Coordinates of C-alpha atoms and ligand atoms in Angstrom, one line a residue:
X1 CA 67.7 94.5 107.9
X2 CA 71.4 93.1 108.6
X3 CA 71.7 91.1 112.2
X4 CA 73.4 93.9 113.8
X5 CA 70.8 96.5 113.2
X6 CA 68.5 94.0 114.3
X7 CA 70.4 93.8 117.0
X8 CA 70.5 97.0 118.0
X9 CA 67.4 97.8 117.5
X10 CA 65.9 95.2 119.6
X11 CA 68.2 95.5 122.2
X12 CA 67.3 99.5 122.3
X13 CA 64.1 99.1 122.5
X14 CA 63.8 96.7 125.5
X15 CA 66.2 99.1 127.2
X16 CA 64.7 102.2 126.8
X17 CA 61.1 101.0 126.0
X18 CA 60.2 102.6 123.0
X19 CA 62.3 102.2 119.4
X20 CA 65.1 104.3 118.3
X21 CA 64.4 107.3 116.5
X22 CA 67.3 106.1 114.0
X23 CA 70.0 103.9 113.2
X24 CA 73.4 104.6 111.8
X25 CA 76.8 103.0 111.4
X26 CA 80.7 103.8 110.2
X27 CA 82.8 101.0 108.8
X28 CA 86.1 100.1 109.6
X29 CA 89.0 100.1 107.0
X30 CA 91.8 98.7 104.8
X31 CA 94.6 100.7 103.6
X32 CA 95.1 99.3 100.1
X33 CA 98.2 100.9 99.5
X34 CA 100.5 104.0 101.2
X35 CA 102.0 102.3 104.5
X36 CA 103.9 105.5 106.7
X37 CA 103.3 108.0 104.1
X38 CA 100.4 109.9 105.7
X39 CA 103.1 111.8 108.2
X40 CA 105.3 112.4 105.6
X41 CA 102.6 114.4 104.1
X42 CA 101.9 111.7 101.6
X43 CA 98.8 109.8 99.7
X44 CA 97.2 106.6 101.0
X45 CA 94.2 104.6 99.6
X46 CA 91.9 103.3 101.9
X47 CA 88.9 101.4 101.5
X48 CA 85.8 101.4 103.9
X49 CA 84.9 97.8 105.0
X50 CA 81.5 95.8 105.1
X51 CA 82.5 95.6 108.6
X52 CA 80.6 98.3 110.9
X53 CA 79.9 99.8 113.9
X54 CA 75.9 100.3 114.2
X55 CA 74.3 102.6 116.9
X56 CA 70.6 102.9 117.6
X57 CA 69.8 105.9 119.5
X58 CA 66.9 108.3 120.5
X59 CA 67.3 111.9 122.6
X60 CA 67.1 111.9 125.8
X61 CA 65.1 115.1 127.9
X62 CA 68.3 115.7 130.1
X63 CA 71.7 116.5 129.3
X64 CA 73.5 112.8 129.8
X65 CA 74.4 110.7 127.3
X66 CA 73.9 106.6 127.8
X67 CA 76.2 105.0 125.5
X68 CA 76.0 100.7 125.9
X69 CA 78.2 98.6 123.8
X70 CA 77.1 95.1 123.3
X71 CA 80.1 93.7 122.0
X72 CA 81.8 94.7 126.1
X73 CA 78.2 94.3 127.8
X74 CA 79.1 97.8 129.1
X75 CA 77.3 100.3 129.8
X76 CA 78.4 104.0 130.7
X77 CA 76.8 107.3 131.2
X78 CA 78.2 110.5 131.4
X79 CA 77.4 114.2 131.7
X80 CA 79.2 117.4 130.3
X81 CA 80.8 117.7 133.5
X82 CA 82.8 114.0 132.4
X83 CA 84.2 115.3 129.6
X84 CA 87.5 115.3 130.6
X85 CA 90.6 114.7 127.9
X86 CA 91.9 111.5 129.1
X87 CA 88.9 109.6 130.3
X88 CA 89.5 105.9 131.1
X89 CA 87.8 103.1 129.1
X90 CA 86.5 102.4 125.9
X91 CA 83.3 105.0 126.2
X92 CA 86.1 107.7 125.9
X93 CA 85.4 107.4 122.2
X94 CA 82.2 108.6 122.1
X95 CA 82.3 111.0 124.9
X96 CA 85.4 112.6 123.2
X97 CA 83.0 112.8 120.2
X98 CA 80.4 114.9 122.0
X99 CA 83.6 117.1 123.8
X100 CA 85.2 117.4 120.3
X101 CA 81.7 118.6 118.4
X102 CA 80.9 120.7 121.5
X103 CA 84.8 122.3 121.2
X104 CA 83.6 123.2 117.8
X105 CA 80.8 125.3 119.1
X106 CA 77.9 122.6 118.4
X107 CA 75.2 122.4 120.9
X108 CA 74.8 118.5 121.5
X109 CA 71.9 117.2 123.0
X110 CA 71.8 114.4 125.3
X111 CA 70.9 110.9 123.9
X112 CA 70.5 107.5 124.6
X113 CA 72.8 105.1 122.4
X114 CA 73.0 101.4 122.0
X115 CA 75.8 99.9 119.5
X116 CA 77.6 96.9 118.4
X117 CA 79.9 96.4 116.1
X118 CA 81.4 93.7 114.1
X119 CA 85.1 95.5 113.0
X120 CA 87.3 93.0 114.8
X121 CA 89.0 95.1 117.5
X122 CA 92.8 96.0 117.9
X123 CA 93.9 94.5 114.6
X124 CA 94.6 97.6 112.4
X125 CA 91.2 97.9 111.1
X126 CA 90.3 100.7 113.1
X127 CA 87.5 99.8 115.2
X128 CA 88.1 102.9 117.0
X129 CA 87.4 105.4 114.5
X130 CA 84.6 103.5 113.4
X131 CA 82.9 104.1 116.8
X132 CA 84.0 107.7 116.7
X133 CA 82.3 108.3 113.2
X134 CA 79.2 106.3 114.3
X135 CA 78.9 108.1 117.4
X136 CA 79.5 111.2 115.7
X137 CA 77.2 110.6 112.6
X138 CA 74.6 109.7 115.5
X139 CA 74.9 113.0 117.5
X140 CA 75.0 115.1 114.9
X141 CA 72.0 114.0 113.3
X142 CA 70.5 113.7 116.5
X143 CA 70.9 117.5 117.7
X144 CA 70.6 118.6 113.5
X145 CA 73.5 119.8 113.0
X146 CA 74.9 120.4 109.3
X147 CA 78.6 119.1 108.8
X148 CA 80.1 118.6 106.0
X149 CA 81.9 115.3 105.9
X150 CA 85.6 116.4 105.9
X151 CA 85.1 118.5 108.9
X152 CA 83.6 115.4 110.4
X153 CA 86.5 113.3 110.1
X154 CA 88.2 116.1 111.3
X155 CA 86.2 116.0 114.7
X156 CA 86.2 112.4 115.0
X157 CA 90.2 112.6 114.8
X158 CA 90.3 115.5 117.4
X159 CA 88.1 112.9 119.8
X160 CA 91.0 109.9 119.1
X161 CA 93.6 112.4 119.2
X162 CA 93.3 114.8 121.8
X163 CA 90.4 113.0 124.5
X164 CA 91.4 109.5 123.7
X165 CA 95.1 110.3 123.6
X166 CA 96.0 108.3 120.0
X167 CA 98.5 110.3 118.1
X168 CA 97.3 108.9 114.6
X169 CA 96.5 110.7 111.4
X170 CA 93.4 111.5 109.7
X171 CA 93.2 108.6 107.6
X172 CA 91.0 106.4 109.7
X173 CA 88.4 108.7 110.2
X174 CA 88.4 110.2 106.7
X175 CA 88.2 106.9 105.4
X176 CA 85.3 105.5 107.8
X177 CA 83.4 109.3 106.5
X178 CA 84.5 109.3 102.9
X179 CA 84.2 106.2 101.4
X180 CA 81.7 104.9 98.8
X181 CA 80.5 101.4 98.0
X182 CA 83.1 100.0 95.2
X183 CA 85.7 102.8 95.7
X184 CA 89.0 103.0 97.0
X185 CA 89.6 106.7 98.8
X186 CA 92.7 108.3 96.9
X187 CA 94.0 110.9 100.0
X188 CA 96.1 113.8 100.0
X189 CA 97.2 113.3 103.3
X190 CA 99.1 117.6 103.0
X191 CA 95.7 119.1 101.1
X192 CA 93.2 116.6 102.0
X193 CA 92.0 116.4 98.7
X194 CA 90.2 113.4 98.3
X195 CA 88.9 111.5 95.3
X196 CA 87.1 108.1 94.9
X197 CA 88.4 105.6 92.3
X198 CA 86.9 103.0 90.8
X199 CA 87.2 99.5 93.0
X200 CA 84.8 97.0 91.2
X201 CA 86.6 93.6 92.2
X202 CA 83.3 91.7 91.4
X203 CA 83.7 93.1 88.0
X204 CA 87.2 92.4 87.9
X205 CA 86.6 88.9 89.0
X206 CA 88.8 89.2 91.9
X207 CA 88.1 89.2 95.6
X208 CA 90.4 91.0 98.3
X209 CA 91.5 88.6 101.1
X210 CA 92.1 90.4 104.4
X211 CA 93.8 87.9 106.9
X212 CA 94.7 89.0 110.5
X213 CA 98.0 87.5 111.6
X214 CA 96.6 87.9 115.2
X215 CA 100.3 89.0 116.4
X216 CA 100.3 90.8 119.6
X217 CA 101.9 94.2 118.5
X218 CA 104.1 95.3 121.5
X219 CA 106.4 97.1 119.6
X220 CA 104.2 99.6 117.8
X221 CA 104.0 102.8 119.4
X222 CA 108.0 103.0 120.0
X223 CA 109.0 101.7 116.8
X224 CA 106.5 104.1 115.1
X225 CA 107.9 107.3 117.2
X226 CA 111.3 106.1 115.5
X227 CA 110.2 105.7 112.2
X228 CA 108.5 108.9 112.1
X229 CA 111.4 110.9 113.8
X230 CA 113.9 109.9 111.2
X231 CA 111.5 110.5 108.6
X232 CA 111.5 113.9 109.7
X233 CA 115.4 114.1 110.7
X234 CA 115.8 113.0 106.9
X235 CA 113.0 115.8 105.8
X236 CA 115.2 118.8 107.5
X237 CA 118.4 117.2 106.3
X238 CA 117.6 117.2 102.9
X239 CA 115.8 120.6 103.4
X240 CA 112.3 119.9 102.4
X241 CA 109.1 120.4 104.5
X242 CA 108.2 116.9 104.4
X243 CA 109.3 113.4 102.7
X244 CA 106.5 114.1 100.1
X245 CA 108.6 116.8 98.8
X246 CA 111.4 114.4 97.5
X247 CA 110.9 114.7 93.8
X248 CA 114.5 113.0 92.9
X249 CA 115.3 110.0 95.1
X250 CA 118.6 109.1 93.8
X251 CA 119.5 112.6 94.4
X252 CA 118.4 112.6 98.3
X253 CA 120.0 109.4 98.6
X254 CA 123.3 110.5 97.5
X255 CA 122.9 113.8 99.9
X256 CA 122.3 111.2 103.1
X257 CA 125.0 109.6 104.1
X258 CA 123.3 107.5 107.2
X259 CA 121.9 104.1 105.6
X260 CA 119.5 103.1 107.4
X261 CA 118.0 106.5 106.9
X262 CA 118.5 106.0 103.3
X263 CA 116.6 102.9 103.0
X264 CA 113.6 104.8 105.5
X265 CA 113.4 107.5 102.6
X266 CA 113.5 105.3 99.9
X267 CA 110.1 103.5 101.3
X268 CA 108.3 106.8 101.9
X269 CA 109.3 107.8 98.5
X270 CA 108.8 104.9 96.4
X271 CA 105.4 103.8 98.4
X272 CA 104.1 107.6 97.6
X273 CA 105.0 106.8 93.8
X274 CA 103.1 103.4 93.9
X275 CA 99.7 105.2 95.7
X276 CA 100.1 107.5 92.7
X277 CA 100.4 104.6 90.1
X278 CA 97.3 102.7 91.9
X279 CA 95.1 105.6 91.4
X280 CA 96.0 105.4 87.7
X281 CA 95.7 101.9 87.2
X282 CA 92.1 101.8 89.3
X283 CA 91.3 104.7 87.1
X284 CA 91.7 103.0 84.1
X285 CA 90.5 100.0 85.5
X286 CA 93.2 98.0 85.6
X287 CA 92.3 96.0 89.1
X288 CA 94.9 93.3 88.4
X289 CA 97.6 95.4 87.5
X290 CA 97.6 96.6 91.4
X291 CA 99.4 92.8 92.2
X292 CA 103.2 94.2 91.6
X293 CA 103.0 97.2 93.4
X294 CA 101.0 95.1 96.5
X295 CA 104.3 92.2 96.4
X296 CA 106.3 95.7 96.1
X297 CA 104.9 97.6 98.3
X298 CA 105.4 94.8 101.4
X299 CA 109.1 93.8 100.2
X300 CA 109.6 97.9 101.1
X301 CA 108.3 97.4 104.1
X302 CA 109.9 94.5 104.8
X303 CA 113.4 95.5 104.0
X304 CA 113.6 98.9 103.7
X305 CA 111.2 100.5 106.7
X306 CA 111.5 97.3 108.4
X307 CA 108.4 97.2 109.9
X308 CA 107.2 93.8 109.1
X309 CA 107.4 90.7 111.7
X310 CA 107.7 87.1 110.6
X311 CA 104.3 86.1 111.1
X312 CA 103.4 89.1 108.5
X313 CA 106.5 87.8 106.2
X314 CA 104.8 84.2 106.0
X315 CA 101.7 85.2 105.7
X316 CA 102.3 87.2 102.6
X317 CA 104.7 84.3 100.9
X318 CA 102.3 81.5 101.8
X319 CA 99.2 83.6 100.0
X320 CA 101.5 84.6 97.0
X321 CA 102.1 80.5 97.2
X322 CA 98.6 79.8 97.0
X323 CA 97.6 81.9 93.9
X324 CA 97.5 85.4 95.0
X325 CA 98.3 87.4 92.4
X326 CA 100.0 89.9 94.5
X327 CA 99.8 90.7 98.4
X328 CA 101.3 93.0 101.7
X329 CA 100.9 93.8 105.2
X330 CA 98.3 96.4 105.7
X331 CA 98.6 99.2 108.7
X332 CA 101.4 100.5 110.6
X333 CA 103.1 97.2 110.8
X334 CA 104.7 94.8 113.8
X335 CA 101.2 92.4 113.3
X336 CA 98.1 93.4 112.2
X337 CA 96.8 92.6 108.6
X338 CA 97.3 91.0 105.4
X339 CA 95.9 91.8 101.9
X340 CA 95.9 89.6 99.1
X341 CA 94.6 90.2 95.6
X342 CA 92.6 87.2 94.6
X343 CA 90.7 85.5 91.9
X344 CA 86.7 85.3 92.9
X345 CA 86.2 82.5 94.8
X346 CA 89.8 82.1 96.0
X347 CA 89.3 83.6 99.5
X348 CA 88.8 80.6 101.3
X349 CA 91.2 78.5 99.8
X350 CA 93.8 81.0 100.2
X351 CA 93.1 82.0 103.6
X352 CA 93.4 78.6 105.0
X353 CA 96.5 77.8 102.9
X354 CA 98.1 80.3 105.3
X355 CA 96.4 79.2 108.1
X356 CA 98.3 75.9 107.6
X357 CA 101.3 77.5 107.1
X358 CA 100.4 79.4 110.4
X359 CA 99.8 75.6 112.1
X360 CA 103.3 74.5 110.8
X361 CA 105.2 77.3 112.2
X362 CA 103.6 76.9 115.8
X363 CA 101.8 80.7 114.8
X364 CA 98.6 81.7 116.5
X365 CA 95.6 80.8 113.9
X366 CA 94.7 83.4 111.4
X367 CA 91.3 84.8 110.5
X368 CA 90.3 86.4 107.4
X369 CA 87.5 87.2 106.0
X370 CA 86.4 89.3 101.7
X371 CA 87.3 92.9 102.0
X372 CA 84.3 94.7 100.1
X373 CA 85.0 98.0 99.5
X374 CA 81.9 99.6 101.2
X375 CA 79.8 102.8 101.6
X376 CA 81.4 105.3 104.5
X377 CA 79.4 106.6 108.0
X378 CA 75.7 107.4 107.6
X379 CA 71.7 106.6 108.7
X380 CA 71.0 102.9 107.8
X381 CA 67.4 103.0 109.1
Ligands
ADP401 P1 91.8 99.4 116.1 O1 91.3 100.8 115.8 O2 93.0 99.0 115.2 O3 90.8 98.4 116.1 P2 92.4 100.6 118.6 O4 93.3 100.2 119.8 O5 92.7 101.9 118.0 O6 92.4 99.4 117.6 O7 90.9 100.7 119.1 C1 90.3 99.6 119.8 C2 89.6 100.2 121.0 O8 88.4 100.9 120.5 C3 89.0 99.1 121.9 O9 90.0 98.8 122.9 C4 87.8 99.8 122.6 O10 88.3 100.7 123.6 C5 87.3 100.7 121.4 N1 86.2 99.9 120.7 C6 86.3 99.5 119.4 N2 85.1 98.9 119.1 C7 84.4 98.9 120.2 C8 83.1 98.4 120.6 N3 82.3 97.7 119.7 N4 82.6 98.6 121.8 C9 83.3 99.2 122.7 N5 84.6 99.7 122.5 C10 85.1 99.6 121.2
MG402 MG1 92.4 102.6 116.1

């Protein structure tokens, strides 16, 4: 049994003084490649993390749910009557689960949950949606219920969207249901087709570095509005229902005459291309091959979406420095995370070559940990 489900489970049962009737967890999650092209109606390829939120819960008689996160020392309770779009606090993640499953037309009965987690919070690795997949996993076992995965990712997004108030896309939450151990998730992000490709790095002898910059991301949520609005500005311009849509780029770029929006639409475009060419080259096998389109994919962000922030910039040249074969920032950008393709082994090494760099430049330390592309939500014991 891993230390957080012993955790849990110990913790649950001195609480509640009898064990749980289960245990279940939902990772957290990389984006491997496709940065900004899930509004544009676009592919991305997550993978699910090692990294999980774990709940052990049992049914309670009444209809109250008791939700205690042990990572906050929190505990909060709440009845139907409290589920109100909105709520305050981090427990509006799994309340909005049981509001979002009940909006559905799911009967949810009440329950008893104790979780902890060990998805570092607020650093694009979405911690949130892998409470709202745990939770939901949780319930919907719980009150045996019958949902097919997709649909559950869509409830878990409704919760973040709608009762938490996040205005994100479904790529968090179908990544932290979808994923398998040693896949990437290839997403439609217009059909939501999904498809697991091969992501062996053992195999491959490589190792994935994922370093968090720990850069306080002010910026986001207004820079994002404006990425996202000329994105769609440039869609109606060029007369196309969504970025995705642009099959000739030097075409649209001769039709816009704006450049900054020229430079917006070559990212979307070319980054769509290079999430296509990933899930060929995983396909085939062809792990290291991803390192050009990783260094590519970050000097589009950098340059063309501008989205990247010093700290992110050095980060990515110091691991390249160090060996990486190839590496980018991960997420929406402004902070957040690094990736870096690297031989076995080579985590370490690389992670504190940056982390000197990081000392140098008078930057916050980093911390980084393997990225192991790991099973999605589900029972664990
Ligand atoms: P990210 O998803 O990138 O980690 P968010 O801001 O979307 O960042 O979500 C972080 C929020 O999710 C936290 O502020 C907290 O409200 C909630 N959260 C995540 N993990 C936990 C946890 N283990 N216990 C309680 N709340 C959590
Ligand atoms: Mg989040």
């Amino acid at each position: 049994m891993s230390n957080e489900r012993d955790t849990v489970v110990r913790t649950f049962t001195d609480r509640v003084g009898r064990p749980p009737a289960g245990v279940w967890a939902a990772p957290g999650r990389v984006n491997l490649i496709g940065e900004h092209t899930d509004y544009n109606d676009g592919f991305v390829m997550p993978f699910a993390l090692s990294q999980a939120v774990t709940v052990a819960a049992s049914p309670r008689e009444d209809d109250t749910w008791s939700v205690t996160s042990l990572n906050l020392d929190s505990t909060r309770t709440f009845t139907r009557a409290d589920l109100v779009p909105g709520m305050s606090g981090w427990a509006a993640y799994a309340a909005g689960v049981v509001w979002a499953l009940e909006g559905a037309g799911h009967q949810i009965d009440g329950a008893d949950l104790v979780l902890s987690s060990d998805v570092p919070t607020g650093a694009g690795l979405s911690s949130s949606a892998a409470l709202e997949c745990a939770v939901l996993a949780t319930l919907a076992e719980l009150s045996g219920l019958q949902i097919e995965p997709l649909e559950r990712s869509k409830l878990a997004r409704r919760c973040e969207n709608e009762f938490v108030g996040a205005p994100t896309g479904l790529m968090d939450q179908a990544a932290s249901t979808l994923c398998t151990a040693e896949h990437a998730l290839f997403f439609d992000c217009r059909s939501y087709a999904a498809e697991q490709v091969p992501l062996d790095l053992g195999v491959a002898g490589l190792e994935l570095l994922v370093l968090d910059t720990k850069t306080p991301h002010d910026l986001v949520d207004s820079e994002y509005a404006d990425r996202r609005a000329t994105c769609e500005e440039a869609a109606r311009r060029l007369g196309v229902q969504a970025l995705r849509d642009v099959l000739d780029l030097d075409d649209a770029l001769a039709r816009l005459s704006d450049p900054t929006m020229r430079r917006r639409v070559r990212h979307v475009v070319t980054e769509n291309a290079r999430v296509l060419q990933a899930a060929e080259l995983l396909g085939a096998g062809r792990i290291r091959d991803l390192a050009p389109l990783l260094d590519a994919s970050h000097a589009s962000m950098r340059d063309d979406f501008e989205i990247t922030v010093p700290t992110v910039d050095l980060a990515v040249s110091a691991a390249r420095e160090a060996g990486a074969y190839g590496a980018r920032m991960t997420g929406g950008g402004f902070g957040g995370c690094i990736i870096a393709l690297v031989e076995t082994g080579d985590v370490d090494r690389v992670g504190r070559a940056v982390a000197d760099r990081f000392q140098r430049a008078r930057y916050a330390a980093p911390a980084w940990f393997a990225g192991v592309p790991s099973a999605g939500a589900g029972r664990v014991a």
